[in-house]
């Protein structure tokens, strides 16, 4: 299936907050009740439709990478969106948000859309972080915010799609210049699937590079649901 854009997402946050479960719920519509680091897929992909456009979300899960922060630089590269996740039943995961945010801001493009997610909203009786606190943190740091449950699937679809809508809005506002940004490997935010539409006649070095990047990214999408 063809698509107009490919958005790379990353999912970050403390271990055990539900990052792998959110990804699995979004791509496979199922829940994994056992916390098993080895089961988490490295990444998944799914098509969404925004404003009549097919957009492929390629989502990278940070399984095990909490203890390998030094490799995150390459991991953040090219990400158009990030889901920053904490667990509403464990305050320490909320307290660590600032440090995750610093990492994200340091290694990614300043235009990257960050969605703050308070996960495990189904565990209301064990809640340790108020919704208002999540909202306030998001407001203070310019993030979008949602509470989700990877278990019941509540708001999971919305979290991924609202992030895509925000990225798409930025593209339309011209905040992401696809051609310029894609020419710079470290700032490449999205790869148009139909590059030839953007190139009238001549092949330029940038175009060749774009096509190369696109081929590389596409080859990763082995979990594609489309
Ligand atoms: N009740 C509940 N449990 C969840 C939810 N999301 C994840 N979990 C559980 O939390 C644990 C950690 O989830 P996992 O996705 O592996 O966390 P990760 O380390 O951030 O990838 C697992 O036992 C999951 O079953 C949720 O929304 N609700
Ligand atoms: Mg995981």
JSON list of C-alpha atoms and ligand atoms in Angstrom, two decimals:
[
{"chain": "A", "resi": 1, "resn": "UNK", "atom": "CA", "xyz": [0.00, 0.00, 0.00]},
{"chain": "A", "resi": 2, "resn": "UNK", "atom": "CA", "xyz": [1.34, 3.44, -0.83]},
{"chain": "A", "resi": 3, "resn": "UNK", "atom": "CA", "xyz": [1.49, 6.25, 1.65]},
{"chain": "A", "resi": 4, "resn": "UNK", "atom": "CA", "xyz": [2.07, 9.97, 1.54]},
{"chain": "A", "resi": 5, "resn": "UNK", "atom": "CA", "xyz": [4.44, 10.15, 4.50]},
{"chain": "A", "resi": 6, "resn": "UNK", "atom": "CA", "xyz": [6.39, 7.95, 6.82]},
{"chain": "A", "resi": 7, "resn": "UNK", "atom": "CA", "xyz": [6.64, 9.26, 10.38]},
{"chain": "A", "resi": 8, "resn": "UNK", "atom": "CA", "xyz": [9.17, 7.76, 12.71]},
{"chain": "A", "resi": 9, "resn": "UNK", "atom": "CA", "xyz": [8.12, 7.62, 16.37]},
{"chain": "A", "resi": 10, "resn": "UNK", "atom": "CA", "xyz": [10.08, 6.64, 19.42]},
{"chain": "A", "resi": 11, "resn": "UNK", "atom": "CA", "xyz": [8.66, 5.50, 22.74]},
{"chain": "A", "resi": 12, "resn": "UNK", "atom": "CA", "xyz": [10.62, 6.53, 25.82]},
{"chain": "A", "resi": 13, "resn": "UNK", "atom": "CA", "xyz": [10.22, 6.40, 29.59]},
{"chain": "A", "resi": 14, "resn": "UNK", "atom": "CA", "xyz": [11.21, 4.26, 32.59]},
{"chain": "A", "resi": 15, "resn": "UNK", "atom": "CA", "xyz": [11.16, 0.50, 32.39]},
{"chain": "A", "resi": 16, "resn": "UNK", "atom": "CA", "xyz": [7.83, -1.15, 33.23]},
{"chain": "A", "resi": 17, "resn": "UNK", "atom": "CA", "xyz": [5.63, 1.85, 32.40]},
{"chain": "A", "resi": 18, "resn": "UNK", "atom": "CA", "xyz": [4.04, -0.02, 29.49]},
{"chain": "A", "resi": 19, "resn": "UNK", "atom": "CA", "xyz": [5.94, 1.15, 26.40]},
{"chain": "A", "resi": 20, "resn": "UNK", "atom": "CA", "xyz": [6.01, -2.26, 24.72]},
{"chain": "A", "resi": 21, "resn": "UNK", "atom": "CA", "xyz": [2.37, -2.88, 25.65]},
{"chain": "A", "resi": 22, "resn": "UNK", "atom": "CA", "xyz": [1.28, 0.43, 24.11]},
{"chain": "A", "resi": 23, "resn": "UNK", "atom": "CA", "xyz": [3.04, -0.48, 20.88]},
{"chain": "A", "resi": 24, "resn": "UNK", "atom": "CA", "xyz": [1.56, -3.98, 20.84]},
{"chain": "A", "resi": 25, "resn": "UNK", "atom": "CA", "xyz": [-1.93, -2.65, 21.54]},
{"chain": "A", "resi": 26, "resn": "UNK", "atom": "CA", "xyz": [-1.61, -0.13, 18.71]},
{"chain": "A", "resi": 27, "resn": "UNK", "atom": "CA", "xyz": [-0.17, -2.49, 16.09]},
{"chain": "A", "resi": 28, "resn": "UNK", "atom": "CA", "xyz": [-1.72, -5.85, 17.11]},
{"chain": "A", "resi": 29, "resn": "UNK", "atom": "CA", "xyz": [-4.71, -4.81, 19.24]},
{"chain": "A", "resi": 30, "resn": "UNK", "atom": "CA", "xyz": [-3.70, -7.13, 22.05]},
{"chain": "A", "resi": 31, "resn": "UNK", "atom": "CA", "xyz": [-2.30, -6.90, 25.58]},
{"chain": "A", "resi": 32, "resn": "UNK", "atom": "CA", "xyz": [0.75, -8.66, 27.00]},
{"chain": "A", "resi": 33, "resn": "UNK", "atom": "CA", "xyz": [0.15, -9.16, 30.74]},
{"chain": "A", "resi": 34, "resn": "UNK", "atom": "CA", "xyz": [3.63, -10.44, 31.60]},
{"chain": "A", "resi": 35, "resn": "UNK", "atom": "CA", "xyz": [6.52, -8.01, 31.75]},
{"chain": "A", "resi": 36, "resn": "UNK", "atom": "CA", "xyz": [9.05, -9.81, 29.61]},
{"chain": "A", "resi": 37, "resn": "UNK", "atom": "CA", "xyz": [11.77, -7.65, 28.16]},
{"chain": "A", "resi": 38, "resn": "UNK", "atom": "CA", "xyz": [12.66, -10.27, 25.57]},
{"chain": "A", "resi": 39, "resn": "UNK", "atom": "CA", "xyz": [9.19, -10.27, 24.02]},
{"chain": "A", "resi": 40, "resn": "UNK", "atom": "CA", "xyz": [9.14, -6.58, 23.16]},
{"chain": "A", "resi": 41, "resn": "UNK", "atom": "CA", "xyz": [9.54, -6.01, 19.44]},
{"chain": "A", "resi": 42, "resn": "UNK", "atom": "CA", "xyz": [12.15, -3.52, 18.36]},
{"chain": "A", "resi": 43, "resn": "UNK", "atom": "CA", "xyz": [9.65, -1.62, 16.35]},
{"chain": "A", "resi": 44, "resn": "UNK", "atom": "CA", "xyz": [6.24, -1.88, 14.75]},
{"chain": "A", "resi": 45, "resn": "UNK", "atom": "CA", "xyz": [4.43, -0.11, 11.96]},
{"chain": "A", "resi": 46, "resn": "UNK", "atom": "CA", "xyz": [0.87, 0.78, 11.10]},
{"chain": "A", "resi": 47, "resn": "UNK", "atom": "CA", "xyz": [-0.96, 2.94, 8.61]},
{"chain": "A", "resi": 48, "resn": "UNK", "atom": "CA", "xyz": [-3.19, 5.75, 9.77]},
{"chain": "A", "resi": 49, "resn": "UNK", "atom": "CA", "xyz": [-5.31, 8.17, 7.80]},
{"chain": "A", "resi": 50, "resn": "UNK", "atom": "CA", "xyz": [-4.94, 11.86, 8.54]},
{"chain": "A", "resi": 51, "resn": "UNK", "atom": "CA", "xyz": [-6.93, 14.38, 6.56]},
{"chain": "A", "resi": 52, "resn": "UNK", "atom": "CA", "xyz": [-7.48, 11.87, 3.74]},
{"chain": "A", "resi": 53, "resn": "UNK", "atom": "CA", "xyz": [-3.76, 11.05, 3.53]},
{"chain": "A", "resi": 54, "resn": "UNK", "atom": "CA", "xyz": [-2.29, 7.63, 4.20]},
{"chain": "A", "resi": 55, "resn": "UNK", "atom": "CA", "xyz": [0.54, 7.96, 6.69]},
{"chain": "A", "resi": 56, "resn": "UNK", "atom": "CA", "xyz": [2.77, 5.15, 7.81]},
{"chain": "A", "resi": 57, "resn": "UNK", "atom": "CA", "xyz": [3.82, 5.26, 11.45]},
{"chain": "A", "resi": 58, "resn": "UNK", "atom": "CA", "xyz": [7.04, 3.45, 12.14]},
{"chain": "A", "resi": 59, "resn": "UNK", "atom": "CA", "xyz": [7.37, 3.09, 15.89]},
{"chain": "A", "resi": 60, "resn": "UNK", "atom": "CA", "xyz": [10.60, 2.26, 17.69]},
{"chain": "A", "resi": 61, "resn": "UNK", "atom": "CA", "xyz": [10.37, 0.75, 21.13]},
{"chain": "A", "resi": 62, "resn": "UNK", "atom": "CA", "xyz": [13.22, 1.32, 23.58]},
{"chain": "A", "resi": 63, "resn": "UNK", "atom": "CA", "xyz": [13.18, -2.21, 24.99]},
{"chain": "A", "resi": 64, "resn": "UNK", "atom": "CA", "xyz": [16.13, -2.55, 27.33]},
{"chain": "A", "resi": 65, "resn": "UNK", "atom": "CA", "xyz": [17.58, 0.77, 26.30]},
{"chain": "A", "resi": 66, "resn": "UNK", "atom": "CA", "xyz": [16.88, 2.48, 29.58]},
{"chain": "A", "resi": 67, "resn": "UNK", "atom": "CA", "xyz": [20.27, 1.19, 30.73]},
{"chain": "A", "resi": 68, "resn": "UNK", "atom": "CA", "xyz": [22.01, 2.05, 27.47]},
{"chain": "A", "resi": 69, "resn": "UNK", "atom": "CA", "xyz": [21.28, 5.73, 27.19]},
{"chain": "A", "resi": 70, "resn": "UNK", "atom": "CA", "xyz": [24.49, 6.37, 25.33]},
{"chain": "A", "resi": 71, "resn": "UNK", "atom": "CA", "xyz": [23.11, 4.79, 22.16]},
{"chain": "A", "resi": 72, "resn": "UNK", "atom": "CA", "xyz": [20.00, 6.95, 22.21]},
{"chain": "A", "resi": 73, "resn": "UNK", "atom": "CA", "xyz": [21.52, 9.55, 19.94]},
{"chain": "A", "resi": 74, "resn": "UNK", "atom": "CA", "xyz": [21.11, 7.30, 16.91]},
{"chain": "A", "resi": 75, "resn": "UNK", "atom": "CA", "xyz": [17.77, 6.16, 18.19]},
{"chain": "A", "resi": 76, "resn": "UNK", "atom": "CA", "xyz": [16.33, 9.67, 18.29]},
{"chain": "A", "resi": 77, "resn": "UNK", "atom": "CA", "xyz": [17.67, 10.51, 14.86]},
{"chain": "A", "resi": 78, "resn": "UNK", "atom": "CA", "xyz": [14.97, 11.20, 12.34]},
{"chain": "A", "resi": 79, "resn": "UNK", "atom": "CA", "xyz": [12.10, 10.91, 14.81]},
{"chain": "A", "resi": 80, "resn": "UNK", "atom": "CA", "xyz": [9.13, 13.15, 14.03]},
{"chain": "A", "resi": 81, "resn": "UNK", "atom": "CA", "xyz": [7.27, 12.10, 17.17]},
{"chain": "A", "resi": 82, "resn": "UNK", "atom": "CA", "xyz": [8.00, 10.78, 20.64]},
{"chain": "A", "resi": 83, "resn": "UNK", "atom": "CA", "xyz": [5.71, 9.19, 23.17]},
{"chain": "A", "resi": 84, "resn": "UNK", "atom": "CA", "xyz": [7.07, 9.96, 26.63]},
{"chain": "A", "resi": 85, "resn": "UNK", "atom": "CA", "xyz": [5.43, 7.47, 28.99]},
{"chain": "A", "resi": 86, "resn": "UNK", "atom": "CA", "xyz": [5.05, 7.29, 32.78]},
{"chain": "A", "resi": 87, "resn": "UNK", "atom": "CA", "xyz": [2.99, 4.96, 34.96]},
{"chain": "A", "resi": 88, "resn": "UNK", "atom": "CA", "xyz": [0.20, 6.71, 36.90]},
{"chain": "A", "resi": 89, "resn": "UNK", "atom": "CA", "xyz": [0.61, 4.15, 39.71]},
{"chain": "A", "resi": 90, "resn": "UNK", "atom": "CA", "xyz": [4.34, 4.82, 40.23]},
{"chain": "A", "resi": 91, "resn": "UNK", "atom": "CA", "xyz": [5.33, 8.36, 41.09]},
{"chain": "A", "resi": 92, "resn": "UNK", "atom": "CA", "xyz": [9.02, 7.81, 40.50]},
{"chain": "A", "resi": 93, "resn": "UNK", "atom": "CA", "xyz": [8.32, 7.22, 36.81]},
{"chain": "A", "resi": 94, "resn": "UNK", "atom": "CA", "xyz": [6.68, 10.68, 36.77]},
{"chain": "A", "resi": 95, "resn": "UNK", "atom": "CA", "xyz": [9.62, 12.20, 38.66]},
{"chain": "A", "resi": 96, "resn": "UNK", "atom": "CA", "xyz": [12.01, 10.95, 35.99]},
{"chain": "A", "resi": 97, "resn": "UNK", "atom": "CA", "xyz": [10.19, 12.75, 33.16]},
{"chain": "A", "resi": 98, "resn": "UNK", "atom": "CA", "xyz": [12.46, 15.79, 33.30]},
{"chain": "A", "resi": 99, "resn": "UNK", "atom": "CA", "xyz": [15.53, 13.67, 32.67]},
{"chain": "A", "resi": 100, "resn": "UNK", "atom": "CA", "xyz": [13.85, 11.86, 29.75]},
{"chain": "A", "resi": 101, "resn": "UNK", "atom": "CA", "xyz": [12.76, 15.17, 28.32]},
{"chain": "A", "resi": 102, "resn": "UNK", "atom": "CA", "xyz": [16.31, 16.54, 28.53]},
{"chain": "A", "resi": 103, "resn": "UNK", "atom": "CA", "xyz": [17.56, 13.51, 26.63]},
{"chain": "A", "resi": 104, "resn": "UNK", "atom": "CA", "xyz": [14.87, 13.91, 24.00]},
{"chain": "A", "resi": 105, "resn": "UNK", "atom": "CA", "xyz": [15.41, 17.61, 23.51]},
{"chain": "A", "resi": 106, "resn": "UNK", "atom": "CA", "xyz": [19.16, 17.19, 23.31]},
{"chain": "A", "resi": 107, "resn": "UNK", "atom": "CA", "xyz": [19.21, 14.43, 20.70]},
{"chain": "A", "resi": 108, "resn": "UNK", "atom": "CA", "xyz": [16.23, 15.21, 18.50]},
{"chain": "A", "resi": 109, "resn": "UNK", "atom": "CA", "xyz": [15.01, 17.94, 16.22]},
{"chain": "A", "resi": 110, "resn": "UNK", "atom": "CA", "xyz": [13.43, 20.90, 18.02]},
{"chain": "A", "resi": 111, "resn": "UNK", "atom": "CA", "xyz": [10.32, 20.30, 15.90]},
{"chain": "A", "resi": 112, "resn": "UNK", "atom": "CA", "xyz": [9.78, 16.77, 17.19]},
{"chain": "A", "resi": 113, "resn": "UNK", "atom": "CA", "xyz": [6.25, 16.44, 18.56]},
{"chain": "A", "resi": 114, "resn": "UNK", "atom": "CA", "xyz": [6.24, 14.99, 22.07]},
{"chain": "A", "resi": 115, "resn": "UNK", "atom": "CA", "xyz": [3.13, 13.35, 23.51]},
{"chain": "A", "resi": 116, "resn": "UNK", "atom": "CA", "xyz": [3.20, 12.84, 27.28]},
{"chain": "A", "resi": 117, "resn": "UNK", "atom": "CA", "xyz": [1.37, 9.66, 28.27]},
{"chain": "A", "resi": 118, "resn": "UNK", "atom": "CA", "xyz": [0.17, 8.69, 31.74]},
{"chain": "A", "resi": 119, "resn": "UNK", "atom": "CA", "xyz": [-0.34, 4.96, 31.21]},
{"chain": "A", "resi": 120, "resn": "UNK", "atom": "CA", "xyz": [-2.26, 2.30, 33.22]},
{"chain": "A", "resi": 121, "resn": "UNK", "atom": "CA", "xyz": [-5.36, 4.48, 33.65]},
{"chain": "A", "resi": 122, "resn": "UNK", "atom": "CA", "xyz": [-7.31, 1.26, 34.28]},
{"chain": "A", "resi": 123, "resn": "UNK", "atom": "CA", "xyz": [-5.59, 1.01, 37.69]},
{"chain": "A", "resi": 124, "resn": "UNK", "atom": "CA", "xyz": [-7.53, 3.94, 39.17]},
{"chain": "A", "resi": 125, "resn": "UNK", "atom": "CA", "xyz": [-7.50, 2.47, 42.70]},
{"chain": "A", "resi": 126, "resn": "UNK", "atom": "CA", "xyz": [-3.70, 2.43, 42.68]},
{"chain": "A", "resi": 127, "resn": "UNK", "atom": "CA", "xyz": [-3.29, 5.89, 41.18]},
{"chain": "A", "resi": 128, "resn": "UNK", "atom": "CA", "xyz": [-0.26, 7.75, 42.52]},
{"chain": "A", "resi": 129, "resn": "UNK", "atom": "CA", "xyz": [-0.12, 10.69, 40.08]},
{"chain": "A", "resi": 130, "resn": "UNK", "atom": "CA", "xyz": [-3.15, 12.90, 39.53]},
{"chain": "A", "resi": 131, "resn": "UNK", "atom": "CA", "xyz": [-4.28, 13.61, 36.01]},
{"chain": "A", "resi": 132, "resn": "UNK", "atom": "CA", "xyz": [-3.93, 17.33, 36.75]},
{"chain": "A", "resi": 133, "resn": "UNK", "atom": "CA", "xyz": [-0.24, 16.84, 37.52]},
{"chain": "A", "resi": 134, "resn": "UNK", "atom": "CA", "xyz": [0.31, 15.25, 34.12]},
{"chain": "A", "resi": 135, "resn": "UNK", "atom": "CA", "xyz": [-1.62, 18.06, 32.46]},
{"chain": "A", "resi": 136, "resn": "UNK", "atom": "CA", "xyz": [0.40, 20.70, 34.31]},
{"chain": "A", "resi": 137, "resn": "UNK", "atom": "CA", "xyz": [3.72, 19.08, 33.38]},
{"chain": "A", "resi": 138, "resn": "UNK", "atom": "CA", "xyz": [2.66, 18.91, 29.75]},
{"chain": "A", "resi": 139, "resn": "UNK", "atom": "CA", "xyz": [1.54, 22.54, 29.72]},
{"chain": "A", "resi": 140, "resn": "UNK", "atom": "CA", "xyz": [4.76, 23.69, 31.33]},
{"chain": "A", "resi": 141, "resn": "UNK", "atom": "CA", "xyz": [6.92, 21.87, 28.77]},
{"chain": "A", "resi": 142, "resn": "UNK", "atom": "CA", "xyz": [4.82, 22.35, 25.64]},
{"chain": "A", "resi": 143, "resn": "UNK", "atom": "CA", "xyz": [3.77, 18.72, 25.24]},
{"chain": "A", "resi": 144, "resn": "UNK", "atom": "CA", "xyz": [0.47, 17.14, 24.28]},
{"chain": "A", "resi": 145, "resn": "UNK", "atom": "CA", "xyz": [-0.99, 14.95, 27.03]},
{"chain": "A", "resi": 146, "resn": "UNK", "atom": "CA", "xyz": [-3.23, 11.91, 27.36]},
{"chain": "A", "resi": 147, "resn": "UNK", "atom": "CA", "xyz": [-3.87, 9.20, 29.90]},
{"chain": "A", "resi": 148, "resn": "UNK", "atom": "CA", "xyz": [-4.06, 5.74, 28.35]},
{"chain": "A", "resi": 149, "resn": "UNK", "atom": "CA", "xyz": [-4.50, 2.09, 29.21]},
{"chain": "A", "resi": 150, "resn": "UNK", "atom": "CA", "xyz": [-2.56, -0.39, 27.13]},
{"chain": "A", "resi": 151, "resn": "UNK", "atom": "CA", "xyz": [-4.66, -3.03, 28.89]},
{"chain": "A", "resi": 152, "resn": "UNK", "atom": "CA", "xyz": [-8.15, -1.82, 27.97]},
{"chain": "A", "resi": 153, "resn": "UNK", "atom": "CA", "xyz": [-6.89, 0.04, 24.85]},
{"chain": "A", "resi": 154, "resn": "UNK", "atom": "CA", "xyz": [-8.44, 3.24, 26.21]},
{"chain": "A", "resi": 155, "resn": "UNK", "atom": "CA", "xyz": [-6.98, 6.25, 24.30]},
{"chain": "A", "resi": 156, "resn": "UNK", "atom": "CA", "xyz": [-4.16, 4.19, 22.76]},
{"chain": "A", "resi": 157, "resn": "UNK", "atom": "CA", "xyz": [-5.34, 4.74, 19.20]},
{"chain": "A", "resi": 158, "resn": "UNK", "atom": "CA", "xyz": [-5.94, 8.41, 19.99]},
{"chain": "A", "resi": 159, "resn": "UNK", "atom": "CA", "xyz": [-2.46, 8.93, 21.45]},
{"chain": "A", "resi": 160, "resn": "UNK", "atom": "CA", "xyz": [-0.71, 7.68, 18.31]},
{"chain": "A", "resi": 161, "resn": "UNK", "atom": "CA", "xyz": [-3.11, 9.42, 15.94]},
{"chain": "A", "resi": 162, "resn": "UNK", "atom": "CA", "xyz": [-3.18, 12.77, 17.73]},
{"chain": "A", "resi": 163, "resn": "UNK", "atom": "CA", "xyz": [0.60, 12.82, 17.60]},
{"chain": "A", "resi": 164, "resn": "UNK", "atom": "CA", "xyz": [0.45, 12.20, 13.84]},
{"chain": "A", "resi": 165, "resn": "UNK", "atom": "CA", "xyz": [-2.13, 14.98, 13.45]},
{"chain": "A", "resi": 166, "resn": "UNK", "atom": "CA", "xyz": [0.17, 17.40, 15.22]},
{"chain": "A", "resi": 167, "resn": "UNK", "atom": "CA", "xyz": [3.14, 16.41, 13.02]},
{"chain": "A", "resi": 168, "resn": "UNK", "atom": "CA", "xyz": [0.96, 16.75, 9.94]},
{"chain": "A", "resi": 169, "resn": "UNK", "atom": "CA", "xyz": [-0.20, 20.18, 11.11]},
{"chain": "A", "resi": 170, "resn": "UNK", "atom": "CA", "xyz": [3.43, 21.25, 11.47]},
{"chain": "A", "resi": 171, "resn": "UNK", "atom": "CA", "xyz": [4.19, 20.03, 7.96]},
{"chain": "A", "resi": 172, "resn": "UNK", "atom": "CA", "xyz": [1.31, 22.06, 6.59]},
{"chain": "A", "resi": 173, "resn": "UNK", "atom": "CA", "xyz": [2.46, 25.13, 8.48]},
{"chain": "A", "resi": 174, "resn": "UNK", "atom": "CA", "xyz": [5.82, 24.71, 6.81]},
{"chain": "A", "resi": 175, "resn": "UNK", "atom": "CA", "xyz": [7.62, 24.03, 10.08]},
{"chain": "A", "resi": 176, "resn": "UNK", "atom": "CA", "xyz": [9.02, 20.84, 8.59]},
{"chain": "A", "resi": 177, "resn": "UNK", "atom": "CA", "xyz": [10.62, 21.45, 5.24]},
{"chain": "A", "resi": 178, "resn": "UNK", "atom": "CA", "xyz": [10.74, 17.94, 3.85]},
{"chain": "A", "resi": 179, "resn": "UNK", "atom": "CA", "xyz": [13.32, 18.70, 1.18]},
{"chain": "A", "resi": 180, "resn": "UNK", "atom": "CA", "xyz": [15.77, 20.62, 3.31]},
{"chain": "A", "resi": 181, "resn": "UNK", "atom": "CA", "xyz": [15.45, 18.50, 6.40]},
{"chain": "A", "resi": 182, "resn": "UNK", "atom": "CA", "xyz": [15.77, 15.26, 4.52]},
{"chain": "A", "resi": 183, "resn": "UNK", "atom": "CA", "xyz": [19.02, 16.44, 3.00]},
{"chain": "A", "resi": 184, "resn": "UNK", "atom": "CA", "xyz": [20.52, 16.57, 6.45]},
{"chain": "A", "resi": 185, "resn": "UNK", "atom": "CA", "xyz": [20.69, 13.10, 7.91]},
{"chain": "A", "resi": 186, "resn": "UNK", "atom": "CA", "xyz": [20.53, 14.22, 11.52]},
{"chain": "A", "resi": 187, "resn": "UNK", "atom": "CA", "xyz": [17.45, 16.32, 10.95]},
{"chain": "A", "resi": 188, "resn": "UNK", "atom": "CA", "xyz": [15.51, 14.04, 8.66]},
{"chain": "A", "resi": 189, "resn": "UNK", "atom": "CA", "xyz": [11.99, 13.97, 10.08]},
{"chain": "A", "resi": 190, "resn": "UNK", "atom": "CA", "xyz": [9.89, 12.20, 7.53]},
{"chain": "A", "resi": 191, "resn": "UNK", "atom": "CA", "xyz": [10.40, 10.60, 4.20]},
{"chain": "A", "resi": 192, "resn": "UNK", "atom": "CA", "xyz": [7.85, 11.13, 1.45]},
{"chain": "A", "resi": 193, "resn": "UNK", "atom": "CA", "xyz": [6.97, 7.85, -0.18]},
{"chain": "A", "resi": 194, "resn": "UNK", "atom": "CA", "xyz": [6.50, 9.36, -3.59]},
{"chain": "A", "resi": 195, "resn": "UNK", "atom": "CA", "xyz": [9.67, 11.28, -3.99]},
{"chain": "A", "resi": 196, "resn": "UNK", "atom": "CA", "xyz": [9.32, 11.57, -7.74]},
{"chain": "A", "resi": 197, "resn": "UNK", "atom": "CA", "xyz": [6.31, 13.82, -7.27]},
{"chain": "A", "resi": 198, "resn": "UNK", "atom": "CA", "xyz": [8.55, 16.36, -5.64]},
{"chain": "A", "resi": 199, "resn": "UNK", "atom": "CA", "xyz": [11.16, 16.23, -8.35]},
{"chain": "A", "resi": 200, "resn": "UNK", "atom": "CA", "xyz": [10.16, 17.48, -11.76]},
{"chain": "A", "resi": 201, "resn": "UNK", "atom": "CA", "xyz": [13.02, 16.52, -14.03]},
{"chain": "A", "resi": 202, "resn": "UNK", "atom": "CA", "xyz": [16.52, 16.50, -12.68]},
{"chain": "A", "resi": 203, "resn": "UNK", "atom": "CA", "xyz": [18.08, 14.06, -10.26]},
{"chain": "A", "resi": 204, "resn": "UNK", "atom": "CA", "xyz": [19.94, 15.89, -7.55]},
{"chain": "A", "resi": 205, "resn": "UNK", "atom": "CA", "xyz": [22.34, 14.51, -4.95]},
{"chain": "A", "resi": 206, "resn": "UNK", "atom": "CA", "xyz": [19.77, 15.32, -2.30]},
{"chain": "A", "resi": 207, "resn": "UNK", "atom": "CA", "xyz": [17.12, 13.38, -4.15]},
{"chain": "A", "resi": 208, "resn": "UNK", "atom": "CA", "xyz": [19.41, 10.38, -4.49]},
{"chain": "A", "resi": 209, "resn": "UNK", "atom": "CA", "xyz": [20.14, 10.57, -0.80]},
{"chain": "A", "resi": 210, "resn": "UNK", "atom": "CA", "xyz": [16.43, 10.82, 0.01]},
{"chain": "A", "resi": 211, "resn": "UNK", "atom": "CA", "xyz": [15.70, 7.72, -2.00]},
{"chain": "A", "resi": 212, "resn": "UNK", "atom": "CA", "xyz": [18.47, 5.87, -0.24]},
{"chain": "A", "resi": 213, "resn": "UNK", "atom": "CA", "xyz": [17.14, 6.87, 3.19]},
{"chain": "A", "resi": 214, "resn": "UNK", "atom": "CA", "xyz": [13.66, 5.89, 2.14]},
{"chain": "A", "resi": 215, "resn": "UNK", "atom": "CA", "xyz": [14.78, 2.47, 0.99]},
{"chain": "A", "resi": 216, "resn": "UNK", "atom": "CA", "xyz": [16.62, 1.91, 4.26]},
{"chain": "A", "resi": 217, "resn": "UNK", "atom": "CA", "xyz": [13.70, 2.95, 6.40]},
{"chain": "A", "resi": 218, "resn": "UNK", "atom": "CA", "xyz": [11.23, 0.91, 4.40]},
{"chain": "A", "resi": 219, "resn": "UNK", "atom": "CA", "xyz": [13.29, -2.22, 4.80]},
{"chain": "A", "resi": 220, "resn": "UNK", "atom": "CA", "xyz": [12.85, -1.99, 8.57]},
{"chain": "A", "resi": 221, "resn": "UNK", "atom": "CA", "xyz": [9.10, -2.29, 8.45]},
{"chain": "A", "resi": 222, "resn": "UNK", "atom": "CA", "xyz": [8.92, -6.01, 8.99]},
{"chain": "A", "resi": 223, "resn": "UNK", "atom": "CA", "xyz": [6.06, -5.79, 11.48]},
{"chain": "A", "resi": 224, "resn": "UNK", "atom": "CA", "xyz": [3.86, -3.81, 9.16]},
{"chain": "A", "resi": 225, "resn": "UNK", "atom": "CA", "xyz": [0.16, -4.49, 9.60]},
{"chain": "A", "resi": 226, "resn": "UNK", "atom": "CA", "xyz": [-0.89, -3.21, 6.24]},
{"chain": "B", "resi": 1, "resn": "LIG", "atom": "N1", "xyz": [-2.95, -2.72, 34.33]},
{"chain": "B", "resi": 1, "resn": "LIG", "atom": "C1", "xyz": [-2.13, -2.35, 33.33]},
{"chain": "B", "resi": 1, "resn": "LIG", "atom": "N2", "xyz": [-0.93, -2.97, 33.20]},
{"chain": "B", "resi": 1, "resn": "LIG", "atom": "C2", "xyz": [-0.13, -2.56, 32.19]},
{"chain": "B", "resi": 1, "resn": "LIG", "atom": "C3", "xyz": [-0.51, -1.55, 31.27]},
{"chain": "B", "resi": 1, "resn": "LIG", "atom": "N3", "xyz": [0.49, -1.37, 30.38]},
{"chain": "B", "resi": 1, "resn": "LIG", "atom": "C4", "xyz": [1.45, -2.25, 30.72]},
{"chain": "B", "resi": 1, "resn": "LIG", "atom": "N4", "xyz": [1.08, -2.98, 31.81]},
{"chain": "B", "resi": 1, "resn": "LIG", "atom": "C5", "xyz": [1.87, -3.99, 32.48]},
{"chain": "B", "resi": 1, "resn": "LIG", "atom": "O1", "xyz": [3.05, -3.39, 32.97]},
{"chain": "B", "resi": 1, "resn": "LIG", "atom": "C6", "xyz": [4.15, -4.24, 32.80]},
{"chain": "B", "resi": 1, "resn": "LIG", "atom": "C7", "xyz": [5.23, -3.55, 31.97]},
{"chain": "B", "resi": 1, "resn": "LIG", "atom": "O2", "xyz": [4.78, -3.36, 30.65]},
{"chain": "B", "resi": 1, "resn": "LIG", "atom": "P1", "xyz": [5.81, -3.22, 29.44]},
{"chain": "B", "resi": 1, "resn": "LIG", "atom": "O3", "xyz": [5.04, -2.81, 28.24]},
{"chain": "B", "resi": 1, "resn": "LIG", "atom": "O4", "xyz": [6.64, -4.44, 29.29]},
{"chain": "B", "resi": 1, "resn": "LIG", "atom": "O5", "xyz": [6.72, -2.01, 29.97]},
{"chain": "B", "resi": 1, "resn": "LIG", "atom": "P2", "xyz": [8.03, -1.35, 29.29]},
{"chain": "B", "resi": 1, "resn": "LIG", "atom": "O6", "xyz": [9.20, -1.81, 30.10]},
{"chain": "B", "resi": 1, "resn": "LIG", "atom": "O7", "xyz": [7.82, 0.12, 29.45]},
{"chain": "B", "resi": 1, "resn": "LIG", "atom": "O8", "xyz": [8.08, -1.78, 27.86]},
{"chain": "B", "resi": 1, "resn": "LIG", "atom": "C8", "xyz": [3.63, -5.52, 32.17]},
{"chain": "B", "resi": 1, "resn": "LIG", "atom": "O9", "xyz": [3.39, -6.46, 33.19]},
{"chain": "B", "resi": 1, "resn": "LIG", "atom": "C9", "xyz": [2.34, -5.08, 31.53]},
{"chain": "B", "resi": 1, "resn": "LIG", "atom": "O10", "xyz": [1.41, -6.14, 31.46]},
{"chain": "B", "resi": 1, "resn": "LIG", "atom": "C10", "xyz": [-1.79, -0.92, 31.45]},
{"chain": "B", "resi": 1, "resn": "LIG", "atom": "O11", "xyz": [-2.21, 0.00, 30.74]},
{"chain": "B", "resi": 1, "resn": "LIG", "atom": "N5", "xyz": [-2.55, -1.37, 32.51]},
{"chain": "B", "resi": 2, "resn": "LIG", "atom": "MG1", "xyz": [9.52, -2.79, 26.86]}
]
